[in-house]
Amino acid sequence: MAKFKAPLIQRGLLTRVPKLGDPVWWAPKSTIGIVSKVSQVTFEFSSGPQALTSGGKIVPYRYRTAARIEDALWNDDLQRWTIGTGPTPKNVRGQIVLPEPVLVNAQ
Amino acid sequence: MTAFVYGPGALGLIVGGVSPNPIDFLSNTIQLGLSNSTHVPNRDDVFIDDVGADDFVDGELSGTGYSRKTLANKTLTYDATNDLVEFDADDVTFTAINAGTMAQATVFQQTGGADNARRLICNIDSGGFPVASNGGDVTLRFSSGGLLQLTV
C-alpha cells in the first residue's frame, strides 16, 4: 500500500499545500490532473483528456475540479496529490504504474 | 418518485436563495440522512424540518447503526464534454444498520442551528431503494458522475 503524508493542521497551519503546476491523482475518476488555481481554502485542478465541447471548442482538459485544500493528501511515493478514494497508481521501481481500468462487463 | 434537486436548494447552491447565506458545497458541512416512507419529499421544501408532518425529520430512520453522515472529500467538477457540473463526495457506508426500511437518502446543509434551519439540497430514491435494513452494512455508491449533476 502506498505511503502518504496527510497535510498536518497545527494551529490552523498546513505543512504543505497544493501549488500551481503540482500533479494530482483524482482517484474517483482515475485521472491525472494538474493544479491550476489555489485559493485560501480551496484549489482547482484540470484533468482528463482533451475535449470537444458542445460549442465546438477544443479544451485541453475535459474536467475542471474544485476541492478543499485539507482534503488533498500528498503521496510521497507518487510525488503527487491524491483526492478522493479509489484505485491509486503504484510506484514500481521508480515507474508510476496506473491502475487497471475496471471492466463493466467480463465477456 | 424520482431523484430530484430541491428548488430552493438549487437556488442556494447558485446564489443564496431564500436564506441569507448561500450553500457552499465545498466549505459547508454537507450531510446525508436516510428516511422511510413517512417522509414525502417535495421539491419546494426548504429545510429538513419544514413544519409539515411528512418532512425528512418526520420519517428519519432511528435505530442501531444509523446516524447522519457527513460527506467527505467533496469535489465540484465541470465536465466540458457533457456540459455538466458534478457534485461528488466519497461513498457513504452505514455499518451494521438495523433501523427500519430506508426509502430514500436526503442530502442537506448541516448548519450550526436546528433542523428547521438545515437546508435541503437533493433527494435520492433510485439505485436500489427501498432497502430493509437487517444489521448488515449498507453502502451508498455514488455514480462516477457524482451524487448530483446540473446540466448547463
PDB file of N, CA, C and O in Angstrom, chain A residues 59-101:
ATOM      1  N   VAL A  59     -10.900  22.062 -25.722  1.00  0.00           N
ATOM      2  CA  VAL A  59     -10.268  22.455 -24.470  1.00  0.00           C
ATOM      3  C   VAL A  59      -9.213  21.406 -24.113  1.00  0.00           C
ATOM      4  O   VAL A  59      -9.385  20.230 -24.407  1.00  0.00           O
ATOM      5  N   PRO A  60      -8.113  21.830 -23.482  1.00  0.00           N
ATOM      6  CA  PRO A  60      -7.019  20.884 -23.215  1.00  0.00           C
ATOM      7  C   PRO A  60      -7.366  19.810 -22.194  1.00  0.00           C
ATOM      8  O   PRO A  60      -6.782  18.733 -22.205  1.00  0.00           O
ATOM      9  N   TYR A  61      -8.291  20.106 -21.276  1.00  0.00           N
ATOM     10  CA  TYR A  61      -8.666  19.126 -20.265  1.00  0.00           C
ATOM     11  C   TYR A  61     -10.182  19.043 -20.177  1.00  0.00           C
ATOM     12  O   TYR A  61     -10.867  20.057 -20.196  1.00  0.00           O
ATOM     13  N   ARG A  62     -10.672  17.821 -20.070  1.00  0.00           N
ATOM     14  CA  ARG A  62     -12.128  17.641 -20.031  1.00  0.00           C
ATOM     15  C   ARG A  62     -12.722  18.133 -18.717  1.00  0.00           C
ATOM     16  O   ARG A  62     -13.805  18.683 -18.678  1.00  0.00           O
ATOM     17  N   TYR A  63     -11.985  17.897 -17.586  1.00  0.00           N
ATOM     18  CA  TYR A  63     -12.559  18.179 -16.260  1.00  0.00           C
ATOM     19  C   TYR A  63     -11.836  19.350 -15.605  1.00  0.00           C
ATOM     20  O   TYR A  63     -10.614  19.483 -15.686  1.00  0.00           O
ATOM     21  N   ARG A  64     -12.601  20.171 -14.944  1.00  0.00           N
ATOM     22  CA  ARG A  64     -12.026  21.211 -14.102  1.00  0.00           C
ATOM     23  C   ARG A  64     -12.696  21.033 -12.740  1.00  0.00           C
ATOM     24  O   ARG A  64     -13.915  21.176 -12.637  1.00  0.00           O
ATOM     25  N   THR A  65     -11.899  20.737 -11.725  1.00  0.00           N
ATOM     26  CA  THR A  65     -12.449  20.320 -10.434  1.00  0.00           C
ATOM     27  C   THR A  65     -11.973  21.214  -9.320  1.00  0.00           C
ATOM     28  O   THR A  65     -10.805  21.596  -9.274  1.00  0.00           O
ATOM     29  N   ALA A  66     -12.890  21.527  -8.414  1.00  0.00           N
ATOM     30  CA  ALA A  66     -12.539  22.283  -7.213  1.00  0.00           C
ATOM     31  C   ALA A  66     -12.664  21.364  -6.006  1.00  0.00           C
ATOM     32  O   ALA A  66     -13.586  20.558  -5.922  1.00  0.00           O
ATOM     33  N   ALA A  67     -11.750  21.493  -5.078  1.00  0.00           N
ATOM     34  CA  ALA A  67     -11.785  20.678  -3.857  1.00  0.00           C
ATOM     35  C   ALA A  67     -11.171  21.489  -2.725  1.00  0.00           C
ATOM     36  O   ALA A  67     -10.497  22.502  -2.950  1.00  0.00           O
ATOM     37  N   ARG A  68     -11.386  21.028  -1.507  1.00  0.00           N
ATOM     38  CA  ARG A  68     -10.799  21.722  -0.367  1.00  0.00           C
ATOM     39  C   ARG A  68      -9.332  21.327  -0.218  1.00  0.00           C
ATOM     40  O   ARG A  68      -8.978  20.166  -0.408  1.00  0.00           O
ATOM     41  N   ILE A  69      -8.521  22.290   0.141  1.00  0.00           N
ATOM     42  CA  ILE A  69      -7.090  22.026   0.320  1.00  0.00           C
ATOM     43  C   ILE A  69      -6.879  20.947   1.373  1.00  0.00           C
ATOM     44  O   ILE A  69      -6.032  20.060   1.228  1.00  0.00           O
ATOM     45  N   GLU A  70      -7.657  20.974   2.447  1.00  0.00           N
ATOM     46  CA  GLU A  70      -7.424  19.992   3.514  1.00  0.00           C
ATOM     47  C   GLU A  70      -7.833  18.580   3.115  1.00  0.00           C
ATOM     48  O   GLU A  70      -7.520  17.626   3.812  1.00  0.00           O
ATOM     49  N   ASP A  71      -8.545  18.408   1.992  1.00  0.00           N
ATOM     50  CA  ASP A  71      -8.899  17.069   1.518  1.00  0.00           C
ATOM     51  C   ASP A  71      -7.825  16.489   0.600  1.00  0.00           C
ATOM     52  O   ASP A  71      -7.910  15.327   0.191  1.00  0.00           O
ATOM     53  N   ALA A  72      -6.850  17.291   0.231  1.00  0.00           N
ATOM     54  CA  ALA A  72      -5.775  16.810  -0.639  1.00  0.00           C
ATOM     55  C   ALA A  72      -4.702  16.139   0.209  1.00  0.00           C
ATOM     56  O   ALA A  72      -4.244  16.695   1.204  1.00  0.00           O
ATOM     57  N   LEU A  73      -4.309  14.940  -0.170  1.00  0.00           N
ATOM     58  CA  LEU A  73      -3.276  14.199   0.551  1.00  0.00           C
ATOM     59  C   LEU A  73      -2.030  14.093  -0.332  1.00  0.00           C
ATOM     60  O   LEU A  73      -2.114  13.668  -1.482  1.00  0.00           O
ATOM     61  N   TRP A  74      -0.873  14.465   0.225  1.00  0.00           N
ATOM     62  CA  TRP A  74       0.372  14.369  -0.535  1.00  0.00           C
ATOM     63  C   TRP A  74       0.898  12.943  -0.437  1.00  0.00           C
ATOM     64  O   TRP A  74       1.047  12.394   0.643  1.00  0.00           O
ATOM     65  N   ASN A  75       1.152  12.341  -1.586  1.00  0.00           N
ATOM     66  CA  ASN A  75       1.658  10.976  -1.651  1.00  0.00           C
ATOM     67  C   ASN A  75       3.136  11.025  -2.007  1.00  0.00           C
ATOM     68  O   ASN A  75       3.504  11.394  -3.122  1.00  0.00           O
ATOM     69  N   ASP A  76       3.985  10.659  -1.038  1.00  0.00           N
ATOM     70  CA  ASP A  76       5.431  10.729  -1.252  1.00  0.00           C
ATOM     71  C   ASP A  76       5.906   9.771  -2.347  1.00  0.00           C
ATOM     72  O   ASP A  76       6.754  10.110  -3.159  1.00  0.00           O
ATOM     73  N   ASP A  77       5.337   8.567  -2.358  1.00  0.00           N
ATOM     74  CA  ASP A  77       5.761   7.565  -3.353  1.00  0.00           C
ATOM     75  C   ASP A  77       5.459   8.028  -4.767  1.00  0.00           C
ATOM     76  O   ASP A  77       6.235   7.823  -5.684  1.00  0.00           O
ATOM     77  N   LEU A  78       4.290   8.627  -4.936  1.00  0.00           N
ATOM     78  CA  LEU A  78       3.870   9.027  -6.277  1.00  0.00           C
ATOM     79  C   LEU A  78       4.271  10.464  -6.589  1.00  0.00           C
ATOM     80  O   LEU A  78       4.188  10.899  -7.744  1.00  0.00           O
ATOM     81  N   GLN A  79       4.705  11.198  -5.559  1.00  0.00           N
ATOM     82  CA  GLN A  79       5.079  12.603  -5.720  1.00  0.00           C
ATOM     83  C   GLN A  79       3.921  13.401  -6.355  1.00  0.00           C
ATOM     84  O   GLN A  79       4.104  14.169  -7.317  1.00  0.00           O
ATOM     85  N   ARG A  80       2.741  13.183  -5.817  1.00  0.00           N
ATOM     86  CA  ARG A  80       1.611  13.961  -6.300  1.00  0.00           C
ATOM     87  C   ARG A  80       0.528  13.994  -5.236  1.00  0.00           C
ATOM     88  O   ARG A  80       0.547  13.214  -4.279  1.00  0.00           O
ATOM     89  N   TRP A  81      -0.415  14.912  -5.393  1.00  0.00           N
ATOM     90  CA  TRP A  81      -1.557  14.972  -4.503  1.00  0.00           C
ATOM     91  C   TRP A  81      -2.570  13.901  -4.923  1.00  0.00           C
ATOM     92  O   TRP A  81      -2.697  13.578  -6.094  1.00  0.00           O
ATOM     93  N   THR A  82      -3.308  13.385  -3.954  1.00  0.00           N
ATOM     94  CA  THR A  82      -4.414  12.480  -4.271  1.00  0.00           C
ATOM     95  C   THR A  82      -5.683  13.056  -3.665  1.00  0.00           C
ATOM     96  O   THR A  82      -5.670  13.615  -2.562  1.00  0.00           O
ATOM     97  N   ILE A  83      -6.748  12.941  -4.435  1.00  0.00           N
ATOM     98  CA  ILE A  83      -8.051  13.450  -3.994  1.00  0.00           C
ATOM     99  C   ILE A  83      -9.048  12.309  -4.064  1.00  0.00           C
ATOM    100  O   ILE A  83      -9.120  11.595  -5.073  1.00  0.00           O
ATOM    101  N   GLY A  84      -9.846  12.125  -2.998  1.00  0.00           N
ATOM    102  CA  GLY A  84     -10.916  11.138  -3.016  1.00  0.00           C
ATOM    103  C   GLY A  84     -10.393   9.726  -2.839  1.00  0.00           C
ATOM    104  O   GLY A  84      -9.187   9.486  -2.718  1.00  0.00           O
ATOM    105  N   THR A  85     -11.328   8.786  -2.827  1.00  0.00           N
ATOM    106  CA  THR A  85     -10.964   7.379  -2.662  1.00  0.00           C
ATOM    107  C   THR A  85     -11.221   6.627  -3.955  1.00  0.00           C
ATOM    108  O   THR A  85     -12.169   6.914  -4.681  1.00  0.00           O
ATOM    109  N   GLY A  86     -10.363   5.636  -4.210  1.00  0.00           N
ATOM    110  CA  GLY A  86     -10.482   4.859  -5.442  1.00  0.00           C
ATOM    111  C   GLY A  86      -9.138   4.240  -5.746  1.00  0.00           C
ATOM    112  O   GLY A  86      -8.187   4.360  -4.968  1.00  0.00           O
ATOM    113  N   PRO A  87      -9.026   3.573  -6.905  1.00  0.00           N
ATOM    114  CA  PRO A  87      -7.753   2.964  -7.282  1.00  0.00           C
ATOM    115  C   PRO A  87      -6.653   4.015  -7.354  1.00  0.00           C
ATOM    116  O   PRO A  87      -6.876   5.136  -7.827  1.00  0.00           O
ATOM    117  N   THR A  88      -5.455   3.664  -6.871  1.00  0.00           N
ATOM    118  CA  THR A  88      -4.347   4.612  -6.938  1.00  0.00           C
ATOM    119  C   THR A  88      -3.181   3.986  -7.696  1.00  0.00           C
ATOM    120  O   THR A  88      -3.019   2.762  -7.683  1.00  0.00           O
ATOM    121  N   PRO A  89      -2.377   4.798  -8.352  1.00  0.00           N
ATOM    122  CA  PRO A  89      -1.207   4.268  -9.060  1.00  0.00           C
ATOM    123  C   PRO A  89      -0.202   3.696  -8.062  1.00  0.00           C
ATOM    124  O   PRO A  89      -0.306   3.910  -6.858  1.00  0.00           O
ATOM    125  N   LYS A  90       0.768   2.963  -8.603  1.00  0.00           N
ATOM    126  CA  LYS A  90       1.825   2.418  -7.754  1.00  0.00           C
ATOM    127  C   LYS A  90       3.174   2.862  -8.301  1.00  0.00           C
ATOM    128  O   LYS A  90       3.340   3.024  -9.511  1.00  0.00           O
ATOM    129  N   ASN A  91       4.112   3.022  -7.403  1.00  0.00           N
ATOM    130  CA  ASN A  91       5.472   3.338  -7.802  1.00  0.00           C
ATOM    131  C   ASN A  91       6.248   2.025  -7.844  1.00  0.00           C
ATOM    132  O   ASN A  91       6.543   1.433  -6.809  1.00  0.00           O
ATOM    133  N   VAL A  92       6.520   1.554  -9.057  1.00  0.00           N
ATOM    134  CA  VAL A  92       7.220   0.290  -9.213  1.00  0.00           C
ATOM    135  C   VAL A  92       8.632   0.584  -9.710  1.00  0.00           C
ATOM    136  O   VAL A  92       8.839   0.886 -10.887  1.00  0.00           O
ATOM    137  N   ARG A  93       9.564   0.541  -8.791  1.00  0.00           N
ATOM    138  CA  ARG A  93      10.981   0.804  -9.095  1.00  0.00           C
ATOM    139  C   ARG A  93      11.136   2.106  -9.880  1.00  0.00           C
ATOM    140  O   ARG A  93      11.798   2.175 -10.903  1.00  0.00           O
ATOM    141  N   GLY A  94      10.457   3.133  -9.388  1.00  0.00           N
ATOM    142  CA  GLY A  94      10.599   4.451  -9.982  1.00  0.00           C
ATOM    143  C   GLY A  94       9.627   4.744 -11.110  1.00  0.00           C
ATOM    144  O   GLY A  94       9.521   5.877 -11.562  1.00  0.00           O
ATOM    145  N   GLN A  95       8.931   3.719 -11.590  1.00  0.00           N
ATOM    146  CA  GLN A  95       7.937   3.926 -12.654  1.00  0.00           C
ATOM    147  C   GLN A  95       6.555   4.029 -12.033  1.00  0.00           C
ATOM    148  O   GLN A  95       6.188   3.203 -11.197  1.00  0.00           O
ATOM    149  N   ILE A  96       5.782   5.033 -12.443  1.00  0.00           N
ATOM    150  CA  ILE A  96       4.422   5.163 -11.944  1.00  0.00           C
ATOM    151  C   ILE A  96       3.516   4.295 -12.809  1.00  0.00           C
ATOM    152  O   ILE A  96       3.410   4.505 -14.029  1.00  0.00           O
ATOM    153  N   VAL A  97       2.894   3.294 -12.188  1.00  0.00           N
ATOM    154  CA  VAL A  97       2.023   2.384 -12.930  1.00  0.00           C
ATOM    155  C   VAL A  97       0.574   2.724 -12.583  1.00  0.00           C
ATOM    156  O   VAL A  97       0.185   2.665 -11.407  1.00  0.00           O
ATOM    157  N   LEU A  98      -0.212   3.071 -13.601  1.00  0.00           N
ATOM    158  CA  LEU A  98      -1.599   3.431 -13.359  1.00  0.00           C
ATOM    159  C   LEU A  98      -2.422   2.186 -13.070  1.00  0.00           C
ATOM    160  O   LEU A  98      -2.088   1.097 -13.552  1.00  0.00           O
ATOM    161  N   PRO A  99      -3.517   2.315 -12.298  1.00  0.00           N
ATOM    162  CA  PRO A  99      -4.352   1.149 -12.008  1.00  0.00           C
ATOM    163  C   PRO A  99      -5.043   0.663 -13.268  1.00  0.00           C
ATOM    164  O   PRO A  99      -5.299   1.424 -14.188  1.00  0.00           O
ATOM    165  N   GLU A 100      -5.363  -0.647 -13.284  1.00  0.00           N
ATOM    166  CA  GLU A 100      -6.076  -1.226 -14.429  1.00  0.00           C
ATOM    167  C   GLU A 100      -7.478  -0.639 -14.459  1.00  0.00           C
ATOM    168  O   GLU A 100      -8.097  -0.462 -13.415  1.00  0.00           O
ATOM    169  N   PRO A 101      -7.996  -0.345 -15.644  1.00  0.00           N
ATOM    170  CA  PRO A 101      -9.392   0.116 -15.699  1.00  0.00           C
ATOM    171  C   PRO A 101     -10.327  -0.992 -15.247  1.00  0.00           C
ATOM    172  O   PRO A 101     -10.058  -2.167 -15.472  1.00  0.00           O
TER     173      PRO A 101
END
